[in-house]
């Protein structure tokens, strides 16, 4: 089963149910966009998949290639090939991007095996060239004092280095001007391929002009209310979420 | 890239062992005149030293414990249960082959002879009360550099020793400097002649092997005009259930234009009371720099200082303290400006883990009549758990016009979001913690010699592994 499979997921913070019986599958090689208005639970979905401790899964499961993610710690999920590009990436003061990534890659090696520095830097520079990132960038501390665009670029660089099987990109377009958006989109596009499944979470249609999805899902109030091809994004752009939301108030056809 | 981490062994587990050793000299338990006289007898002290000791004993007895400002934990030290002098012999040798087998294997296990060959200009190894080995490379000796134990120093170089001994830190400076002055044994005496720049560091290694023991080394370093020296000390002890006392006095003198750097990386076991007085006297245009890394111990109280006596002299303290569960690192710095155009710099970083407590105490003094003096103080604390504690007590007195002072302090915490972010990249919680801590000290560690920065990082990792569940 080569897919990231979300099955009947329910998530709450305290008494407040945020995700309500959501199911969705992302096959390897596919790119799915999840769109929805603010407060629809999109970011919660991303964090729950990655294992953020603040959220309580009340029922349902998430499987990655058949393995139940909820039985794994966040770092185990990551090492098995799950990547989350954060909407608001944390700063790691004093730790350079180069050292951070090196530690992350070292953590993926079996005990006793040492990451070869020359191989590591060769790969790092290759990916930086691919993403048009300046060489001096990786000697800066992770996200410390970064602009919005730099943070997103840093996320995409990490994704490129860590070779995930499934990547969840949470609002990767937020806070970006159009030039930065293009750079990030080019980065994501260059990483697409048969060995990567992507779940792209976004509020705006504009990102989908640059990253063309295979499937689009509309998420409202904690559940997927409509799914379709890339044309659904355009429809949404035209009619707005209101129309869909009205639609969502009706019982979802089984 | 493989990094050589064997250079300085301060890994707690590496240090946590002890071999049974036969001691030829033992002053017994407790402290009185008889014990002080015993020490003077076996060391064959000159009369002036014996008198110095006996007077110091009186000072020690008359001074109260500083528990009105310091930790009450000091009261847990039972001075009557400590052994003040334990040694196998009286002379250190210049060859490892001549070091008695039972002592030698301790230092071999700690990797000292190997480090000496690799990157040091000289080594002194102290085992309990006495130095068992001291040697410097021939080329360094030929430049006129003296590097011997304090006993040998005071006997064979009295003209230099006596002139400076106890001048930077008088006996009565505090209760523990008085204690050291009464029963001191071991430690280094170093003299660097004018203009001689010692390229490689000299190192001393202090090893406590016996239980209920007090180690009282006394170090005196004089850098003559225009000379340069880096001195490093490492310390370990095995884990015992009872309290062990380490109570050193270190005096540094930098004459005109000299540069002296003193580096400490200590990794005491959690039963050690580490109460150390360290101070330097900086003459005109000279520079004294303390690099101080405090890891382990039950309670450390240590505030390295510089008296800036000469015009344009410079003093610096860079310190890192890591207080783990049940430990208290009470550390800081003292900068006494006593001449025009003197500058001082204090950078202190502390990390508190679990129920660990880190305290920073800083004293900066610039009197009114001085001109163009500068001090910069930065102290940053990192708290790992909600039970961790940090306190900062800066005492900065700057009088007069034309002097400037800058003080910055910060307290930060490794946030849950930051740990989650790092875990999402594949790091375990402990790895994420230790990388965060290394990031916190990184800008400071970069100023340390390579061998120490590598080892320090490794040691932080070990500490963090044990502290995250």
XYZ file of C-alpha atoms in Angstrom:
723
model
C 0.000 0.000 0.000
C 2.120 2.913 -1.198
C 0.070 5.750 0.118
C -0.521 8.118 2.962
C -3.965 7.140 4.107
C -6.078 9.143 6.522
C -9.038 7.117 7.758
C -12.066 8.519 9.596
C -9.946 10.929 11.568
C -11.394 12.877 14.470
C -9.273 15.386 16.368
C -10.076 17.657 19.272
C -8.400 20.339 21.318
C -10.084 20.103 24.680
C -13.827 19.921 24.094
C -13.583 21.456 20.686
C -13.694 19.016 17.775
C -11.603 20.339 14.924
C -11.412 17.462 12.513
C -14.595 15.546 12.083
C -14.434 12.202 10.380
C -11.971 13.031 7.657
C -10.699 10.504 5.146
C -8.174 11.118 2.407
C -5.497 9.122 0.591
C -2.384 10.429 -1.087
C -0.701 7.906 -3.344
C 3.024 7.906 -3.936
C 3.745 10.129 -6.919
C 0.559 12.162 -6.459
C 0.049 15.738 -5.415
C -3.120 16.544 -3.540
C -4.155 20.060 -2.640
C -6.372 20.625 0.359
C -8.070 24.008 0.215
C -10.295 25.611 2.728
C -11.148 28.801 4.556
C -9.471 29.882 7.767
C -10.435 27.741 10.703
C -11.425 24.754 8.627
C -8.850 22.562 10.382
C -6.262 22.339 7.572
C -3.226 23.129 9.724
C -4.490 20.850 12.470
C -4.573 18.050 9.934
C -0.943 18.710 9.018
C 0.218 18.748 12.637
C -1.698 15.645 13.614
C -0.164 13.675 10.784
C 3.281 14.759 12.012
C 2.421 13.960 15.648
C 2.179 17.334 17.377
C 1.589 16.675 21.096
C -1.077 19.393 21.553
C -3.792 17.593 19.624
C -5.868 14.692 20.766
C -6.883 12.126 18.211
C -10.270 10.864 19.344
C -10.674 8.269 16.627
C -9.399 7.213 13.241
C -5.954 6.377 11.917
C -3.266 7.548 9.571
C -1.254 4.927 7.711
C 1.956 5.550 5.840
C 2.656 2.725 3.427
C 0.476 0.538 5.621
C 2.126 1.494 8.926
C 0.023 3.155 11.633
C 1.644 6.543 12.269
C -0.108 6.999 15.596
C 2.003 4.206 17.015
C 5.178 6.152 16.222
C 6.884 9.145 17.855
C 7.159 12.270 15.701
C 10.859 11.645 15.054
C 10.220 8.028 14.074
C 7.611 9.164 11.562
C 10.119 11.612 10.153
C 12.852 9.018 9.824
C 10.441 6.704 8.040
C 9.900 9.341 5.379
C 7.306 11.843 6.550
C 8.100 15.512 6.126
C 6.126 18.515 7.271
C 6.910 21.937 5.841
C 5.678 24.172 8.656
C 3.498 27.195 8.211
C 5.446 28.861 11.023
C 8.831 27.128 11.282
C 10.554 27.424 14.673
C 13.853 29.145 15.198
C 16.713 27.001 16.423
C 19.048 29.661 17.851
C 22.757 29.145 17.337
C 22.388 26.031 15.185
C 23.296 26.584 11.546
C 21.175 25.124 8.770
C 24.179 23.068 7.667
C 24.646 21.567 11.147
C 20.941 21.045 11.662
C 20.525 19.173 8.419
C 23.626 17.189 9.096
C 22.249 16.102 12.464
C 18.929 15.212 10.821
C 20.658 13.112 8.191
C 22.955 11.517 10.749
C 19.855 10.532 12.745
C 18.707 8.491 9.737
C 21.842 6.353 9.659
C 22.188 3.115 11.586
C 23.984 3.331 14.928
C 27.737 3.524 14.608
C 27.666 4.786 11.061
C 29.062 8.250 10.468
C 27.765 10.625 7.794
C 30.508 11.339 5.263
C 31.132 15.078 5.343
C 32.222 15.328 1.721
C 29.156 13.465 0.438
C 26.955 15.536 2.640
C 28.264 18.856 1.393
C 28.178 17.691 -2.213
C 24.486 16.900 -1.836
C 23.794 20.103 0.058
C 25.375 22.260 -2.618
C 23.605 20.356 -5.371
C 20.223 20.961 -3.752
C 21.036 24.588 -3.044
C 21.944 25.137 -6.674
C 18.729 23.438 -7.696
C 16.705 25.720 -5.439
C 18.793 28.778 -6.363
C 19.902 29.340 -2.791
C 23.046 31.278 -2.025
C 25.904 29.257 -0.482
C 26.160 31.543 2.521
C 22.577 30.722 3.504
C 23.346 27.472 5.317
C 25.819 29.073 7.704
C 22.959 31.062 9.225
C 21.135 29.742 12.283
C 17.912 27.906 11.426
C 15.114 30.455 10.847
C 16.740 32.991 13.154
C 15.791 36.442 11.895
C 14.613 35.020 8.573
C 12.099 36.783 6.357
C 8.939 34.878 5.451
C 10.435 33.936 2.092
C 13.694 32.725 3.641
C 11.825 30.531 6.101
C 9.883 28.835 3.335
C 12.988 28.378 1.252
C 14.692 26.819 4.251
C 11.797 24.376 4.604
C 11.990 23.366 0.958
C 15.763 22.936 1.184
C 15.304 20.599 4.146
C 12.700 18.681 2.215
C 15.079 18.342 -0.713
C 17.864 17.083 1.544
C 15.808 14.614 3.556
C 14.192 12.842 0.579
C 10.794 12.175 2.162
C 8.292 9.715 0.732
C 5.393 11.880 1.781
C 5.521 15.613 2.321
C 2.833 17.732 3.910
C 3.228 21.377 2.962
C 1.299 23.598 5.322
C 0.403 27.008 3.868
C 3.696 27.157 2.068
C 2.512 30.253 0.227
C 1.560 32.326 3.255
C 3.545 35.481 3.691
C 5.239 35.237 0.310
C 5.322 37.862 -2.405
C 4.900 36.668 -5.941
C 8.627 36.284 -6.677
C 9.256 34.261 -3.540
C 6.182 32.202 -4.307
C 7.580 31.306 -7.725
C 10.908 30.264 -6.267
C 9.250 28.024 -3.692
C 6.871 26.581 -6.295
C 9.784 25.824 -8.609
C 11.460 24.056 -5.724
C 8.447 21.887 -5.002
C 7.984 21.129 -8.686
C 11.592 20.064 -9.048
C 11.131 17.569 -6.208
C 7.956 16.051 -7.613
C 8.233 12.601 -9.053
C 7.048 9.025 -8.798
C 8.682 8.562 -5.375
C 7.071 11.466 -3.581
C 3.509 11.972 -2.426
C 2.564 15.547 -1.544
C -0.276 16.917 0.512
C -0.362 20.629 -0.167
C -2.422 22.711 2.199
C -3.382 26.172 1.061
C -5.916 28.894 1.566
C -5.460 30.575 -1.794
C -5.781 29.320 -5.291
C -2.815 31.375 -6.525
C -0.210 28.817 -5.419
C -1.950 26.268 -7.620
C -1.142 28.383 -10.654
C 2.464 27.393 -10.069
C 2.102 23.980 -8.490
C -0.490 22.133 -10.478
C -2.203 19.479 -8.353
C -3.427 16.083 -9.443
C -6.355 16.294 -7.039
C -8.073 19.063 -5.137
C -10.064 18.660 -1.928
C -12.149 21.295 -0.262
C -12.112 21.223 3.499
C -14.766 23.009 5.528
C -15.386 22.696 9.240
C -13.165 19.735 9.740
C -14.205 17.559 6.852
C -13.671 17.192 3.118
C -16.798 18.495 1.417
C -15.751 18.157 -2.177
C -13.003 16.448 -4.123
C -12.090 16.761 -7.743
C -9.383 17.486 -10.279
C -7.360 20.678 -10.645
C -10.358 22.461 -12.175
C -12.059 22.416 -8.771
C -9.538 24.986 -7.581
C -10.595 27.327 -10.362
C -14.240 26.883 -9.559
C -13.483 27.683 -5.984
C -11.643 30.812 -7.027
C -14.663 31.915 -9.034
C -17.419 31.146 -6.571
C -15.605 31.473 -3.295
C -15.806 29.296 -0.226
C -19.261 30.605 0.630
C -20.933 28.609 -2.051
C -19.124 25.493 -1.006
C -19.829 26.218 2.638
C -23.562 26.443 1.926
C -23.160 23.177 0.228
C -21.386 21.791 3.256
C -24.322 22.479 5.497
C -26.223 19.845 3.580
C -25.616 16.303 4.670
C -22.679 14.889 2.771
C -23.792 12.220 0.392
C -22.501 8.878 1.445
C 34.636 13.778 9.084
C 36.012 12.013 12.116
C 36.874 14.301 14.926
C 39.354 13.274 17.527
C 37.506 13.377 20.787
C 40.107 11.566 22.816
C 42.037 14.767 23.340
C 40.556 15.730 26.653
C 38.775 13.108 28.606
C 36.085 14.722 30.636
C 33.342 12.246 29.995
C 31.796 11.500 33.373
C 31.616 7.784 32.724
C 35.225 7.736 31.686
C 36.128 9.362 35.000
C 33.884 7.243 37.156
C 36.230 4.540 38.294
C 38.857 4.181 40.937
C 41.634 1.781 41.723
C 42.786 0.913 45.185
C 46.011 2.673 45.985
C 48.423 2.302 48.897
C 49.159 5.668 50.440
C 52.483 6.171 52.174
C 51.396 9.482 53.653
C 48.045 10.079 55.289
C 47.207 13.013 57.554
C 44.142 11.228 58.877
C 40.675 12.642 59.285
C 39.841 16.145 60.495
C 41.706 19.428 60.658
C 43.801 20.994 63.411
C 47.333 22.268 63.990
C 48.641 18.735 64.200
C 47.389 17.991 60.677
C 48.893 21.193 59.313
C 52.208 20.401 60.980
C 52.080 16.862 59.596
C 51.682 18.259 56.085
C 54.550 20.697 56.632
C 56.717 17.894 58.017
C 56.225 15.454 55.172
C 56.595 18.182 52.597
C 59.669 19.525 54.400
C 58.315 23.031 54.129
C 60.610 25.986 54.763
C 59.749 27.775 58.024
C 57.998 30.653 56.288
C 55.597 28.232 54.638
C 54.834 26.442 57.909
C 54.093 29.786 59.566
C 51.972 30.822 56.608
C 49.939 27.627 56.941
C 49.399 27.862 60.683
C 48.295 31.475 60.401
C 45.932 30.536 57.607
C 44.412 27.821 59.803
C 43.534 30.474 62.386
C 41.975 32.629 59.693
C 39.977 29.667 58.425
C 38.688 28.869 61.886
C 37.743 32.468 62.621
C 35.797 33.022 59.413
C 32.130 32.046 59.222
C 30.724 30.155 56.264
C 29.365 32.645 53.725
C 25.867 31.247 54.098
C 24.285 34.678 54.527
C 24.484 35.062 50.754
C 25.554 31.677 49.486
C 23.819 28.326 49.487
C 23.011 26.756 52.849
C 24.199 23.527 51.283
C 27.701 24.582 52.381
C 26.681 23.596 55.894
C 26.555 19.997 54.714
C 30.353 19.972 54.550
C 31.710 18.336 57.686
C 35.277 19.604 57.904
C 36.017 17.041 60.626
C 35.270 14.122 58.357
C 37.538 15.061 55.532
C 41.024 13.739 54.877
C 43.338 16.618 54.111
C 46.444 14.943 52.825
C 46.978 11.648 51.045
C 50.013 10.823 48.961
C 52.117 7.931 47.858
C 55.358 9.811 47.646
C 56.814 13.267 47.720
C 58.401 13.737 44.330
C 56.808 13.801 40.952
C 58.718 12.124 38.178
C 59.534 13.287 34.680
C 58.832 9.932 33.113
C 55.595 7.985 33.055
C 57.669 4.814 33.518
C 58.621 5.930 36.994
C 55.049 6.682 38.066
C 53.881 3.858 40.347
C 51.823 1.339 38.448
C 48.599 1.691 40.465
C 48.529 5.445 39.854
C 49.770 5.322 36.295
C 46.931 3.124 35.097
C 44.422 5.763 36.249
C 46.020 8.402 34.048
C 46.421 6.013 31.189
C 42.739 5.227 31.354
C 42.049 8.956 31.284
C 44.270 9.246 28.222
C 46.700 11.793 29.660
C 50.038 10.417 28.367
C 48.540 10.147 24.891
C 47.312 13.743 24.879
C 50.698 14.891 26.032
C 52.351 13.337 23.021
C 49.730 14.772 20.709
C 49.248 18.402 21.414
C 50.619 19.605 24.707
C 53.804 21.418 25.574
C 53.820 19.988 29.064
C 51.735 18.054 31.557
C 51.355 17.851 35.261
C 49.228 15.085 36.722
C 48.043 15.320 40.273
C 46.671 12.302 42.111
C 44.886 13.264 45.329
C 47.337 15.528 47.195
C 50.506 15.387 45.143
C 51.675 15.699 41.584
C 52.876 12.312 40.435
C 54.162 13.440 37.098
C 55.295 16.711 35.655
C 57.209 17.281 32.519
C 57.604 19.797 29.765
C 58.895 19.325 26.292
C 62.611 19.913 26.073
C 62.332 22.834 23.672
C 59.981 24.644 26.029
C 62.256 24.026 29.004
C 65.200 25.381 27.071
C 63.390 28.677 26.611
C 63.562 29.055 30.364
C 59.948 28.118 31.040
C 59.471 26.641 34.506
C 56.617 24.177 34.958
C 56.703 22.245 38.212
C 54.478 21.400 41.151
C 53.887 24.060 43.786
C 56.068 22.268 46.367
C 59.012 22.148 44.020
C 58.318 25.712 42.925
C 58.500 27.174 46.386
C 61.677 25.267 47.229
C 63.626 25.642 44.042
C 62.464 29.019 42.808
C 61.796 30.917 46.039
C 62.895 34.252 44.549
C 59.973 34.213 42.102
C 57.555 32.123 44.109
C 57.669 34.075 47.317
C 57.354 37.398 45.575
C 53.939 36.554 44.137
C 52.530 33.795 46.306
C 49.380 34.898 48.148
C 49.650 38.398 46.705
C 46.726 38.162 44.294
C 44.512 36.168 46.628
C 45.347 36.873 50.272
C 44.715 34.115 52.792
C 41.771 35.924 54.297
C 40.027 36.566 50.974
C 37.384 34.043 51.950
C 36.987 31.016 54.206
C 37.973 28.595 51.486
C 41.039 30.496 50.342
C 42.113 30.376 54.001
C 41.497 26.637 54.107
C 43.552 26.145 50.986
C 46.347 28.306 52.380
C 46.513 26.104 55.483
C 46.669 22.723 53.805
C 47.602 23.379 50.161
C 49.421 20.692 48.290
C 50.019 20.122 44.609
C 48.961 22.448 41.845
C 51.308 24.044 39.336
C 53.985 26.665 39.479
C 54.721 28.213 36.117
C 57.054 30.971 35.099
C 57.380 32.165 31.523
C 60.429 34.432 30.916
C 60.132 37.796 29.113
C 59.181 37.576 25.472
C 58.742 33.796 25.432
C 55.604 32.711 23.635
C 54.704 29.148 24.531
C 53.071 27.806 21.388
C 51.274 24.770 22.742
C 49.242 24.648 25.921
C 50.538 23.386 29.224
C 48.100 21.116 30.935
C 47.372 19.980 34.447
C 45.087 17.141 35.282
C 43.601 16.899 38.747
C 42.331 13.554 39.818
C 40.616 12.773 43.089
C 40.806 9.064 43.827
C 40.049 8.734 47.535
C 36.776 8.967 49.386
C 36.046 11.665 52.007
C 38.950 13.519 50.593
C 39.776 17.159 50.112
C 41.975 18.284 47.237
C 43.664 21.618 47.844
C 45.886 22.402 44.942
C 47.577 25.738 44.692
C 48.535 27.159 41.347
C 50.689 30.184 40.673
C 51.433 31.323 37.149
C 53.656 34.253 36.257
C 53.944 35.461 32.698
C 56.829 37.896 32.493
C 56.853 40.913 30.154
C 55.612 40.245 26.661
C 55.278 36.499 27.136
C 52.333 34.306 26.191
C 50.885 31.148 27.686
C 47.806 28.966 27.522
C 47.208 26.699 30.486
C 44.484 24.115 30.644
C 43.197 22.092 33.521
C 40.922 19.096 33.562
C 39.390 17.539 36.629
C 37.570 14.306 37.406
C 36.682 12.176 40.373
C 34.868 8.886 40.788
C 31.339 8.879 42.171
C 31.330 8.335 45.911
C 28.339 8.492 48.212
C 30.028 10.860 50.618
C 31.060 14.431 50.065
C 34.384 15.187 48.484
C 35.868 18.637 48.643
C 37.837 20.398 45.945
C 39.123 23.699 47.152
C 41.788 25.276 44.965
C 43.438 28.654 44.828
C 44.773 29.875 41.503
C 46.757 33.079 41.158
C 47.791 34.495 37.802
C 50.188 37.351 37.151
C 50.563 38.895 33.717
C 53.376 41.430 33.609
C 53.573 44.214 31.056
C 52.251 43.167 27.665
C 51.885 39.479 28.580
C 48.986 37.335 27.456
C 47.735 34.584 29.702
C 44.828 32.292 29.003
C 43.585 29.837 31.621
C 41.118 27.177 30.546
C 39.191 24.916 32.878
C 36.959 22.077 31.864
C 35.813 20.253 34.919
C 33.570 17.285 35.029
C 33.133 16.532 38.690
C 30.972 13.729 39.963
C 27.791 14.866 41.764
C 29.212 14.391 45.271
C 31.931 17.037 44.905
C 31.819 20.419 46.592
C 33.864 22.576 44.280
C 34.839 25.818 46.015
C 37.576 27.536 44.122
C 39.133 30.989 44.229
C 40.728 32.196 40.999
C 42.106 35.606 40.311
C 44.562 37.271 37.992
C 46.596 40.446 38.263
C 46.989 42.238 34.957
C 49.793 44.742 34.543
C 50.112 47.389 31.858
C 48.834 46.363 28.428
C 48.592 42.755 29.487
C 45.678 40.412 28.978
C 44.239 37.728 31.213
C 41.496 35.501 29.950
C 39.630 32.842 31.910
C 37.690 30.219 30.030
C 35.682 28.275 32.523
C 33.401 25.325 31.883
C 31.622 23.955 34.905
C 29.906 20.651 34.492
C 29.009 18.309 37.320
C 29.662 18.686 41.088
C 27.070 19.027 43.833
C 27.825 22.678 44.418
C 30.317 24.825 42.556
C 31.160 28.286 43.791
C 33.645 29.972 41.544
C 34.017 33.535 40.320
C 37.233 33.977 38.338
C 38.418 37.547 38.456
C 40.942 39.955 37.061
C 42.414 42.940 38.850
C 43.207 45.388 36.073
C 46.143 47.086 37.693
C 48.033 48.418 34.687
C 46.954 50.959 32.104
C 45.309 49.442 29.020
C 45.176 46.013 30.552
C 42.368 43.704 29.591
C 40.462 41.026 31.441
C 38.029 38.491 30.142
C 35.884 35.702 31.579
C 34.026 33.346 29.270
C 32.074 30.793 31.189
C 29.623 28.003 30.655
C 27.822 26.274 33.491
C 25.590 23.273 33.186
C 23.499 22.442 36.240
C 21.862 19.054 36.032
C 19.394 17.445 38.446
C 20.252 18.265 42.054
C 23.259 20.376 41.130
C 23.935 24.006 41.837
C 26.366 25.970 39.721
C 27.010 29.261 41.482
C 29.465 30.938 39.165
C 30.333 34.309 37.744
C 33.150 36.783 37.393
C 34.881 39.711 39.060
C 36.453 42.607 37.238
C 38.251 45.165 39.357
C 39.341 48.134 37.271
C 42.284 49.910 38.890
C 43.853 51.855 36.022
C 42.845 54.065 33.101
C 41.839 52.632 29.737
C 41.271 49.163 31.110
C 38.675 46.942 29.506
C 36.863 43.882 30.698
C 34.495 41.475 29.089
C 32.282 38.884 30.769
C 30.208 36.408 28.846
C 28.392 33.822 30.868
C 26.023 31.152 29.670
C 24.246 28.761 31.949
C 21.965 25.836 31.359
C 19.682 24.405 34.012
C 18.261 20.938 33.549
C 15.678 19.143 35.670
C 15.983 20.498 39.208
C 19.364 22.008 38.419
C 20.070 25.544 39.497
C 22.446 28.020 37.912
C 23.361 31.265 39.590
C 25.347 34.074 38.032
C 27.125 36.555 40.297
C 29.064 39.302 38.672
C 31.083 42.051 40.230
C 32.358 44.931 38.131
C 34.051 47.808 39.866
C 35.264 51.014 38.214
C 36.236 53.765 40.689
C 35.582 57.437 40.145
C 39.069 58.696 39.334
C 39.582 56.426 36.314
C 39.136 57.369 32.690
C 38.133 55.474 29.576
C 37.401 52.160 31.201
C 34.997 49.777 29.559
C 33.096 46.744 30.684
C 30.792 44.523 28.741
C 28.734 41.891 30.558
C 26.423 39.412 28.923
C 24.753 36.648 30.816
C 22.323 34.293 29.237
C 20.462 31.503 30.929
C 18.674 28.601 29.333
C 16.054 26.658 31.221
C 15.255 23.167 30.042
C 12.452 22.084 32.371
C 9.794 23.893 34.355
C 11.581 22.740 37.539
C 14.876 24.305 36.466
C 16.038 27.470 38.125
C 18.293 30.372 37.279
C 19.244 33.514 39.212
C 21.306 36.487 38.177
C 22.968 38.847 40.641
C 24.987 41.443 38.812
C 26.756 44.023 40.985
C 28.120 46.733 38.756
C 29.611 49.880 40.229
C 30.865 52.366 37.700
C 31.708 55.813 38.949
C 33.150 58.878 37.284
C 32.678 60.171 33.780
C 34.147 58.749 30.618
C 33.766 55.141 31.704
C 31.301 52.921 29.969
C 29.493 49.804 30.912
C 27.139 47.564 29.074
C 25.071 44.826 30.592
C 22.765 42.395 28.898
C 20.994 39.458 30.400
C 18.520 37.016 28.981
C 16.626 33.969 30.089
C 15.247 31.623 27.487
C 13.622 28.283 27.375
C 13.712 25.568 24.786
C 10.102 25.677 23.635
C 7.948 22.639 22.969
C 7.405 23.975 19.435
C 11.141 24.071 18.811
C 11.567 20.490 20.015
C 8.630 19.332 17.879
C 10.103 21.087 14.867
C 13.430 19.342 15.377
C 11.768 15.986 16.021
C 9.876 16.382 12.766
C 13.251 16.415 11.041
C 14.100 13.049 12.580
C 15.962 13.967 15.763
C 14.987 12.214 18.971
C 13.858 14.399 21.847
C 17.262 14.032 23.537
C 19.123 14.838 20.326
C 16.892 17.862 19.794
C 17.602 19.047 23.336
C 21.328 18.623 23.087
C 21.482 20.342 19.712
C 19.469 23.234 21.160
C 21.851 23.492 24.109
C 24.857 23.342 21.830
C 23.279 26.086 19.734
C 22.838 28.159 22.860
C 26.519 27.974 23.792
C 27.796 27.857 20.233
C 28.995 31.426 19.793
C 30.984 31.134 23.001
C 32.395 27.670 22.377
C 33.717 28.831 19.032
C 36.233 30.932 20.935
C 37.620 27.879 22.713
C 40.525 25.800 21.469
C 39.350 23.058 19.141
C 40.123 20.138 21.457
C 37.983 21.597 24.179
C 35.044 22.694 22.052
C 34.685 19.244 20.531
C 34.829 17.563 23.908
C 32.446 20.034 25.463
C 29.840 19.363 22.795
C 30.119 15.657 23.376
C 29.788 16.143 27.101
C 26.645 18.248 26.683
C 25.172 15.486 24.558
C 25.866 12.957 27.301
C 24.289 15.185 29.927
C 21.180 15.706 27.809
C 20.749 12.029 27.040
C 20.526 11.237 30.694
C 18.067 14.011 31.404
C 15.344 13.446 28.823
C 13.020 10.537 29.452
